[in-house]
mmCIF file of C-alpha atoms in Angstrom:
data_model
loop_
_atom_site.group_PDB
_atom_site.id
_atom_site.type_symbol
_atom_site.label_atom_id
_atom_site.label_comp_id
_atom_site.label_asym_id
_atom_site.label_seq_id
_atom_site.Cartn_x
_atom_site.Cartn_y
_atom_site.Cartn_z
ATOM 1 C CA MET A 1 157.867 99.932 82.415
ATOM 2 C CA ARG A 2 155.120 102.194 81.098
ATOM 3 C CA LYS A 3 153.932 99.400 78.850
ATOM 4 C CA ASN A 4 153.632 97.090 81.868
ATOM 5 C CA ILE A 5 151.659 99.681 83.824
ATOM 6 C CA THR A 6 149.402 100.290 80.824
ATOM 7 C CA LYS A 7 148.796 96.551 80.421
ATOM 8 C CA LYS A 8 147.974 96.200 84.119
ATOM 9 C CA LEU A 9 145.570 99.135 83.977
ATOM 10 C CA THR A 10 143.917 97.734 80.863
ATOM 11 C CA LYS A 11 143.442 94.369 82.549
ATOM 12 C CA LEU A 12 142.072 96.045 85.673
ATOM 13 C CA ILE A 13 139.610 98.160 83.688
ATOM 14 C CA THR A 14 138.544 95.120 81.660
ATOM 15 C CA ALA A 15 137.983 93.143 84.856
ATOM 16 C CA VAL A 16 135.939 95.956 86.416
ATOM 17 C CA LEU A 17 133.817 96.318 83.272
ATOM 18 C CA ALA A 18 133.238 92.584 83.154
ATOM 19 C CA LEU A 19 132.255 92.540 86.809
ATOM 20 C CA THR A 20 129.930 95.505 86.290
ATOM 21 C CA LEU A 21 128.319 93.858 83.268
ATOM 22 C CA THR A 22 127.884 90.602 85.165
ATOM 23 C CA PHE A 23 126.253 92.444 88.076
ATOM 24 C CA ALA A 24 123.953 94.357 85.723
ATOM 25 C CA LEU A 25 122.880 91.189 83.938
ATOM 26 C CA THR A 26 122.310 89.433 87.239
ATOM 27 C CA ALA A 27 120.270 92.354 88.578
ATOM 28 C CA CYS A 28 118.192 92.471 85.400
ATOM 29 C CA GLY A 29 117.645 88.768 85.508
ATOM 30 C CA SER A 30 116.548 88.969 89.127
ATOM 31 C CA ALA A 31 114.175 91.851 88.411
ATOM 32 C CA SER A 32 112.735 90.049 85.419
ATOM 33 C CA LYS A 33 111.636 87.248 87.713
ATOM 34 C CA GLY A 34 109.559 89.663 89.758
ATOM 35 C CA ILE A 35 105.897 90.394 89.070
ATOM 36 C CA THR A 36 104.445 93.903 88.981
ATOM 37 C CA ILE A 37 100.890 94.595 90.108
ATOM 38 C CA ALA A 38 99.205 98.013 90.057
ATOM 39 C CA ILE A 39 96.870 98.724 92.973
ATOM 40 C CA PRO A 40 94.837 101.773 94.113
ATOM 41 C CA ASN A 41 96.766 104.119 96.394
ATOM 42 C CA ASP A 42 93.939 105.351 98.651
ATOM 43 C CA THR A 43 93.929 103.819 102.108
ATOM 44 C CA THR A 44 90.948 101.474 102.171
ATOM 45 C CA ASN A 45 91.014 100.441 98.519
ATOM 46 C CA GLU A 46 94.725 99.665 98.681
ATOM 47 C CA ALA A 47 94.019 97.373 101.626
ATOM 48 C CA ARG A 48 91.100 95.854 99.760
ATOM 49 C CA ALA A 49 93.388 95.050 96.808
ATOM 50 C CA LEU A 50 95.955 93.420 99.095
ATOM 51 C CA LEU A 51 93.237 91.443 100.857
ATOM 52 C CA LEU A 52 92.113 90.125 97.471
ATOM 53 C CA LEU A 53 95.660 88.973 96.698
ATOM 54 C CA GLN A 54 95.772 87.285 100.098
ATOM 55 C CA GLU A 55 92.380 85.674 99.412
ATOM 56 C CA LEU A 56 93.812 84.346 96.129
ATOM 57 C CA GLY A 57 96.826 82.939 97.984
ATOM 58 C CA TYR A 58 99.606 85.121 96.544
ATOM 59 C CA ILE A 59 100.640 87.058 99.672
ATOM 60 C CA LYS A 60 100.131 86.963 103.427
ATOM 61 C CA LEU A 61 99.417 90.115 105.433
ATOM 62 C CA ASP A 62 99.943 90.978 109.053
ATOM 63 C CA PRO A 63 96.579 89.891 110.546
ATOM 64 C CA ASN A 64 96.451 93.113 112.566
ATOM 65 C CA ALA A 65 96.591 95.344 109.474
ATOM 66 C CA GLY A 66 92.935 94.892 108.476
ATOM 67 C CA ILE A 67 91.326 97.404 106.120
ATOM 68 C CA THR A 68 94.222 99.849 106.398
ATOM 69 C CA ALA A 69 96.855 97.399 105.140
ATOM 70 C CA THR A 70 99.635 98.645 102.852
ATOM 71 C CA PRO A 71 102.505 96.780 101.161
ATOM 72 C CA LEU A 72 104.505 97.415 104.355
ATOM 73 C CA ASN A 73 102.150 94.989 106.133
ATOM 74 C CA ILE A 74 102.990 92.099 103.813
ATOM 75 C CA LYS A 75 104.627 89.293 105.796
ATOM 76 C CA GLU A 76 105.029 86.774 102.976
ATOM 77 C CA ASN A 77 105.566 87.601 99.311
ATOM 78 C CA PRO A 78 106.771 84.335 97.723
ATOM 79 C CA LYS A 79 106.070 85.529 94.171
ATOM 80 C CA ASN A 80 108.355 88.562 94.598
ATOM 81 C CA ILE A 81 105.546 90.952 93.675
ATOM 82 C CA THR A 82 106.393 94.632 93.239
ATOM 83 C CA PHE A 83 103.449 96.961 93.808
ATOM 84 C CA HIS A 84 102.759 100.105 91.815
ATOM 85 C CA GLU A 85 100.492 102.351 93.894
ATOM 86 C CA VAL A 86 98.328 104.448 91.552
ATOM 87 C CA GLU A 87 95.329 106.767 91.909
ATOM 88 C CA ALA A 88 92.313 104.461 91.630
ATOM 89 C CA ALA A 89 90.853 105.971 88.463
ATOM 90 C CA GLN A 90 94.210 105.622 86.686
ATOM 91 C CA VAL A 91 94.844 101.950 87.469
ATOM 92 C CA PRO A 92 93.302 100.683 84.174
ATOM 93 C CA ASN A 93 95.714 102.936 82.265
ATOM 94 C CA THR A 94 98.693 101.078 83.753
ATOM 95 C CA LEU A 95 97.768 97.667 82.313
ATOM 96 C CA LYS A 96 100.214 97.943 79.408
ATOM 97 C CA ASP A 97 103.092 98.624 81.811
ATOM 98 C CA VAL A 98 102.477 96.025 84.548
ATOM 99 C CA ASP A 99 101.881 92.295 84.704
ATOM 100 C CA TYR A 100 98.557 92.626 86.501
ATOM 101 C CA ALA A 101 96.316 95.278 88.031
ATOM 102 C CA ILE A 102 93.594 95.223 90.664
ATOM 103 C CA ILE A 103 90.724 97.424 89.561
ATOM 104 C CA ASN A 104 87.403 98.405 91.086
ATOM 105 C CA ALA A 105 84.490 97.348 88.877
ATOM 106 C CA ASN A 106 83.348 100.913 88.181
ATOM 107 C CA TYR A 107 86.727 101.891 86.733
ATOM 108 C CA ALA A 108 86.955 98.583 84.880
ATOM 109 C CA LEU A 109 83.600 99.300 83.227
ATOM 110 C CA ASP A 110 84.733 102.846 82.366
ATOM 111 C CA ALA A 111 87.776 101.352 80.623
ATOM 112 C CA GLY A 112 85.679 98.908 78.589
ATOM 113 C CA ILE A 113 86.661 95.933 80.760
ATOM 114 C CA ASN A 114 83.930 93.480 81.742
ATOM 115 C CA PRO A 115 84.558 92.136 85.259
ATOM 116 C CA ALA A 116 82.231 89.198 84.649
ATOM 117 C CA THR A 117 84.333 87.890 81.740
ATOM 118 C CA ASP A 118 87.751 89.571 81.907
ATOM 119 C CA ALA A 119 88.762 89.259 85.565
ATOM 120 C CA LEU A 120 91.329 86.573 86.383
ATOM 121 C CA GLY A 121 90.164 86.682 90.010
ATOM 122 C CA LEU A 122 87.291 88.379 91.864
ATOM 123 C CA GLU A 123 86.460 89.067 95.493
ATOM 124 C CA ASN A 124 84.405 86.308 97.055
ATOM 125 C CA SER A 125 82.885 88.610 99.652
ATOM 126 C CA SER A 126 82.283 92.332 99.284
ATOM 127 C CA SER A 127 79.653 92.907 101.962
ATOM 128 C CA SER A 128 81.918 95.369 103.776
ATOM 129 C CA TYR A 129 82.217 97.459 100.646
ATOM 130 C CA VAL A 130 78.636 98.338 99.766
ATOM 131 C CA ASN A 131 78.470 101.532 97.720
ATOM 132 C CA ILE A 132 76.314 104.076 99.512
ATOM 133 C CA LEU A 133 74.361 107.262 99.136
ATOM 134 C CA ALA A 134 76.073 109.637 101.586
ATOM 135 C CA VAL A 135 74.834 112.906 103.092
ATOM 136 C CA LYS A 136 76.059 115.341 105.698
ATOM 137 C CA GLN A 137 75.230 114.183 109.218
ATOM 138 C CA GLY A 138 71.935 115.664 110.422
ATOM 139 C CA ARG A 139 70.270 115.738 106.994
ATOM 140 C CA GLU A 140 69.128 112.099 106.957
ATOM 141 C CA GLU A 141 65.529 112.898 107.939
ATOM 142 C CA GLU A 142 64.993 115.858 105.613
ATOM 143 C CA PRO A 143 62.037 115.159 103.287
ATOM 144 C CA ILE A 144 64.080 115.768 100.130
ATOM 145 C CA ILE A 145 66.720 113.252 101.286
ATOM 146 C CA LYS A 146 64.081 110.692 102.249
ATOM 147 C CA ALA A 147 62.542 111.069 98.805
ATOM 148 C CA LEU A 148 65.961 110.543 97.236
ATOM 149 C CA VAL A 149 66.591 107.437 99.363
ATOM 150 C CA ALA A 150 63.206 105.911 98.492
ATOM 151 C CA ALA A 151 63.893 106.408 94.787
ATOM 152 C CA ILE A 152 67.362 104.878 94.891
ATOM 153 C CA GLU A 153 66.056 101.907 96.902
ATOM 154 C CA SER A 154 63.321 101.201 94.368
ATOM 155 C CA LYS A 155 62.656 97.931 92.568
ATOM 156 C CA GLU A 156 63.185 99.821 89.334
ATOM 157 C CA VAL A 157 66.757 100.652 90.341
ATOM 158 C CA ALA A 158 67.464 97.131 91.642
ATOM 159 C CA ASP A 159 66.210 95.612 88.389
ATOM 160 C CA PHE A 160 68.236 98.085 86.309
ATOM 161 C CA ILE A 161 71.441 97.134 88.129
ATOM 162 C CA THR A 162 70.824 93.416 87.679
ATOM 163 C CA LYS A 163 69.921 93.646 83.987
ATOM 164 C CA THR A 164 72.541 96.204 82.983
ATOM 165 C CA TYR A 165 75.763 95.076 84.643
ATOM 166 C CA ASP A 166 75.598 91.277 84.436
ATOM 167 C CA GLY A 167 77.211 90.672 87.837
ATOM 168 C CA ALA A 168 79.842 93.417 87.554
ATOM 169 C CA VAL A 169 77.638 95.524 89.834
ATOM 170 C CA ILE A 170 75.426 93.725 92.359
ATOM 171 C CA SER A 171 72.342 95.264 93.961
ATOM 172 C CA VAL A 172 72.057 94.920 97.752
ATOM 173 C CA ILE A 173 68.589 96.459 97.940
ATOM 174 C CA ASP A 174 66.842 93.813 100.067
ATOM 175 C CA HIS A 175 63.383 95.373 100.334
ATOM 176 C CA PRO A 176 62.793 97.487 97.235
ATOM 177 C CA THR A 177 60.273 100.308 97.438
ATOM 178 C CA ASP A 178 57.923 101.478 94.736
ATOM 179 C CA GLY A 179 60.211 104.508 94.534
ATOM 180 C CA TYR A 180 58.359 106.637 97.054
ATOM 181 C CA ASP A 181 58.226 107.141 100.836
ATOM 182 C CA ALA A 182 54.729 107.238 102.343
ATOM 183 C CA SER A 183 55.894 109.590 105.096
ATOM 184 C CA VAL A 184 57.006 112.283 102.642
ATOM 185 C CA ASP A 185 54.728 115.127 101.504
ATOM 186 C CA TYR A 186 55.630 115.083 97.813
ATOM 187 C CA ASP A 187 53.316 117.990 97.035
ATOM 188 C CA ALA A 188 55.490 120.176 99.261
ATOM 189 C CA LEU A 189 58.591 119.039 97.349
ATOM 190 C CA ASN A 190 57.128 119.717 93.916
ATOM 191 C CA GLY A 191 59.445 122.117 92.070
ATOM 192 C CA GLN A 192 62.464 121.460 94.298
ATOM 193 C CA THR A 193 65.893 120.250 93.145
ATOM 194 C CA VAL A 194 68.149 117.728 94.868
ATOM 195 C CA SER A 195 71.769 117.339 93.783
ATOM 196 C CA VAL A 196 74.036 114.275 93.892
ATOM 197 C CA ALA A 197 77.763 114.066 93.143
ATOM 198 C CA ALA A 198 78.671 110.765 91.486
ATOM 199 C CA THR A 199 81.326 108.995 89.476
ATOM 200 C CA PRO A 200 80.220 108.229 85.901
ATOM 201 C CA THR A 201 79.946 104.420 85.832
ATOM 202 C CA PRO A 202 77.800 102.923 87.240
ATOM 203 C CA HIS A 203 76.693 105.597 89.713
ATOM 204 C CA ALA A 204 75.614 108.397 87.370
ATOM 205 C CA GLU A 205 73.971 105.812 85.107
ATOM 206 C CA ILE A 206 71.951 104.396 88.005
ATOM 207 C CA LEU A 207 70.984 107.898 89.056
ATOM 208 C CA GLN A 208 69.319 108.436 85.679
ATOM 209 C CA ILE A 209 66.687 105.907 86.808
ATOM 210 C CA VAL A 210 66.335 107.760 90.104
ATOM 211 C CA LYS A 211 65.954 111.008 88.172
ATOM 212 C CA ASP A 212 62.976 109.633 86.244
ATOM 213 C CA ILE A 213 61.302 108.378 89.443
ATOM 214 C CA LEU A 214 61.633 111.754 91.188
ATOM 215 C CA ALA A 215 60.526 113.662 88.101
ATOM 216 C CA LYS A 216 57.107 112.003 88.372
ATOM 217 C CA LYS A 217 56.665 113.915 91.644
ATOM 218 C CA GLY A 218 57.956 117.193 90.257
ATOM 219 C CA ILE A 219 61.401 116.855 91.873
ATOM 220 C CA THR A 220 64.469 117.598 89.749
ATOM 221 C CA LEU A 221 67.580 115.462 90.335
ATOM 222 C CA LYS A 222 70.786 117.244 89.368
ATOM 223 C CA ILE A 223 73.616 114.762 88.743
ATOM 224 C CA LEU A 224 77.149 116.138 89.022
ATOM 225 C CA GLU A 225 79.856 113.829 87.666
ATOM 226 C CA PHE A 226 83.300 113.583 89.256
ATOM 227 C CA THR A 227 86.208 111.297 88.410
ATOM 228 C CA ASP A 228 88.037 111.528 91.746
ATOM 229 C CA TYR A 229 87.266 110.358 95.296
ATOM 230 C CA VAL A 230 87.912 113.633 97.131
ATOM 231 C CA GLN A 231 85.767 116.416 95.698
ATOM 232 C CA PRO A 232 82.450 114.517 95.951
ATOM 233 C CA ASN A 233 82.878 114.420 99.725
ATOM 234 C CA ASN A 234 84.111 117.981 99.998
ATOM 235 C CA VAL A 235 81.108 119.451 98.156
ATOM 236 C CA VAL A 236 78.662 117.525 100.342
ATOM 237 C CA GLU A 237 80.460 118.621 103.497
ATOM 238 C CA SER A 238 80.387 122.263 102.373
ATOM 239 C CA GLY A 239 76.681 122.072 101.515
ATOM 240 C CA GLU A 240 77.177 122.828 97.822
ATOM 241 C CA VAL A 241 75.702 119.429 96.957
ATOM 242 C CA ASP A 242 73.035 117.480 98.844
ATOM 243 C CA ALA A 243 74.471 113.957 98.587
ATOM 244 C CA ASN A 244 77.018 111.795 96.853
ATOM 245 C CA TYR A 245 77.067 108.288 95.461
ATOM 246 C CA PHE A 246 80.444 106.708 94.724
ATOM 247 C CA GLN A 247 82.025 105.231 97.866
ATOM 248 C CA HIS A 248 81.755 102.472 100.457
ATOM 249 C CA VAL A 249 81.557 102.889 104.238
ATOM 250 C CA PRO A 250 85.215 101.998 105.055
ATOM 251 C CA TYR A 251 86.376 104.705 102.652
ATOM 252 C CA LEU A 252 83.864 107.203 104.060
ATOM 253 C CA GLU A 253 84.908 106.514 107.649
ATOM 254 C CA ASP A 254 88.596 106.887 106.807
ATOM 255 C CA PHE A 255 87.874 110.095 104.873
ATOM 256 C CA ASN A 256 85.974 111.549 107.844
ATOM 257 C CA ALA A 257 88.823 110.643 110.213
ATOM 258 C CA GLN A 258 91.485 112.118 107.947
ATOM 259 C CA ASN A 259 89.642 115.286 106.938
ATOM 260 C CA GLY A 260 87.360 116.170 109.853
ATOM 261 C CA THR A 261 84.246 115.815 107.700
ATOM 262 C CA HIS A 262 80.841 114.723 108.989
ATOM 263 C CA LEU A 263 79.326 112.493 106.338
ATOM 264 C CA VAL A 264 77.096 109.465 106.948
ATOM 265 C CA SER A 265 75.510 106.699 104.934
ATOM 266 C CA ALA A 266 71.855 107.258 104.033
ATOM 267 C CA SER A 267 71.433 104.074 101.979
ATOM 268 C CA GLY A 268 73.388 101.036 100.798
ATOM 269 C CA VAL A 269 72.809 100.403 97.100
ATOM 270 C CA HIS A 270 75.258 98.008 95.435
ATOM 271 C CA VAL A 271 78.678 96.351 95.532
ATOM 272 C CA GLU A 272 81.374 96.421 92.861
ATOM 273 C CA PRO A 273 83.714 93.430 93.240
ATOM 274 C CA PHE A 274 87.424 94.164 92.998
ATOM 275 C CA GLY A 275 89.093 92.107 90.298
ATOM 276 C CA LEU A 276 92.595 90.995 89.329
ATOM 277 C CA TYR A 277 93.145 91.715 85.619
ATOM 278 C CA GLY A 278 95.909 90.784 83.234
ATOM 279 C CA GLY A 279 98.213 93.410 81.796
ATOM 280 C CA ARG A 280 101.364 92.066 80.168
ATOM 281 C CA GLN A 281 100.259 88.679 81.483
ATOM 282 C CA THR A 282 97.063 87.240 80.062
ATOM 283 C CA THR A 283 96.796 84.277 82.440
ATOM 284 C CA LEU A 284 97.655 83.509 86.062
ATOM 285 C CA ASP A 285 100.576 81.280 85.019
ATOM 286 C CA ALA A 286 103.183 83.821 86.155
ATOM 287 C CA LEU A 287 101.743 83.669 89.666
ATOM 288 C CA LYS A 288 101.802 79.868 89.894
#
């Protein structure tokens, strides 16, 4: 009798193990069919990444979500995409672990990726996402800020952007100045210092041109490099730093709303198209 019970238990255990193994293999097979895409996790840039995927035809979003869309607003996901939400500066580091990643051009350039040649898909329209020089509200008309704006809106800066970044960064300076504002008394500013918080590429690089322009009038430009999107706004709000240069208006407006800050755009300088880049996948075949 014991032998019969033992045989029955053995058969039952074998059946359970077989069922478990079958389920595991099925689950793995199902997961393997999915596609993983890393995207920035901050509010406006996450939406921007999803809007790019919609523009490319891979997902459909709730039309009411707009520039605050998250994966929860996806209505159609026929490619079974799984999203990995990552701090924007870290997205390039995830490429080896995901099929694709959507990266802002500045972080792509930092990682040695050329958006003009390496992107599998780029934004068609980035006019809403012009990178700006931002200051604390009420400082826009200060002579030192006007001098800074005139320098960053110069033909020299516009030409530098065009020649240096080969379409990865696009100047939006429509009416370049000679680098100086006729309404500013530069003699009174001689010997003064203006400070700008910026991310390294391309912002701090562009500011080196601005620094040379201001130096000709005796003004020192102090460039403070940051790798995150939070501290550059905090130090301008607190008054520790005069301006920052790293963000677009939708991000700035969301940051103000979320943090009670009072920052405004003083000048629009360039756009950095978001791109879809291959990680484990080197072509778009997996998305077809």
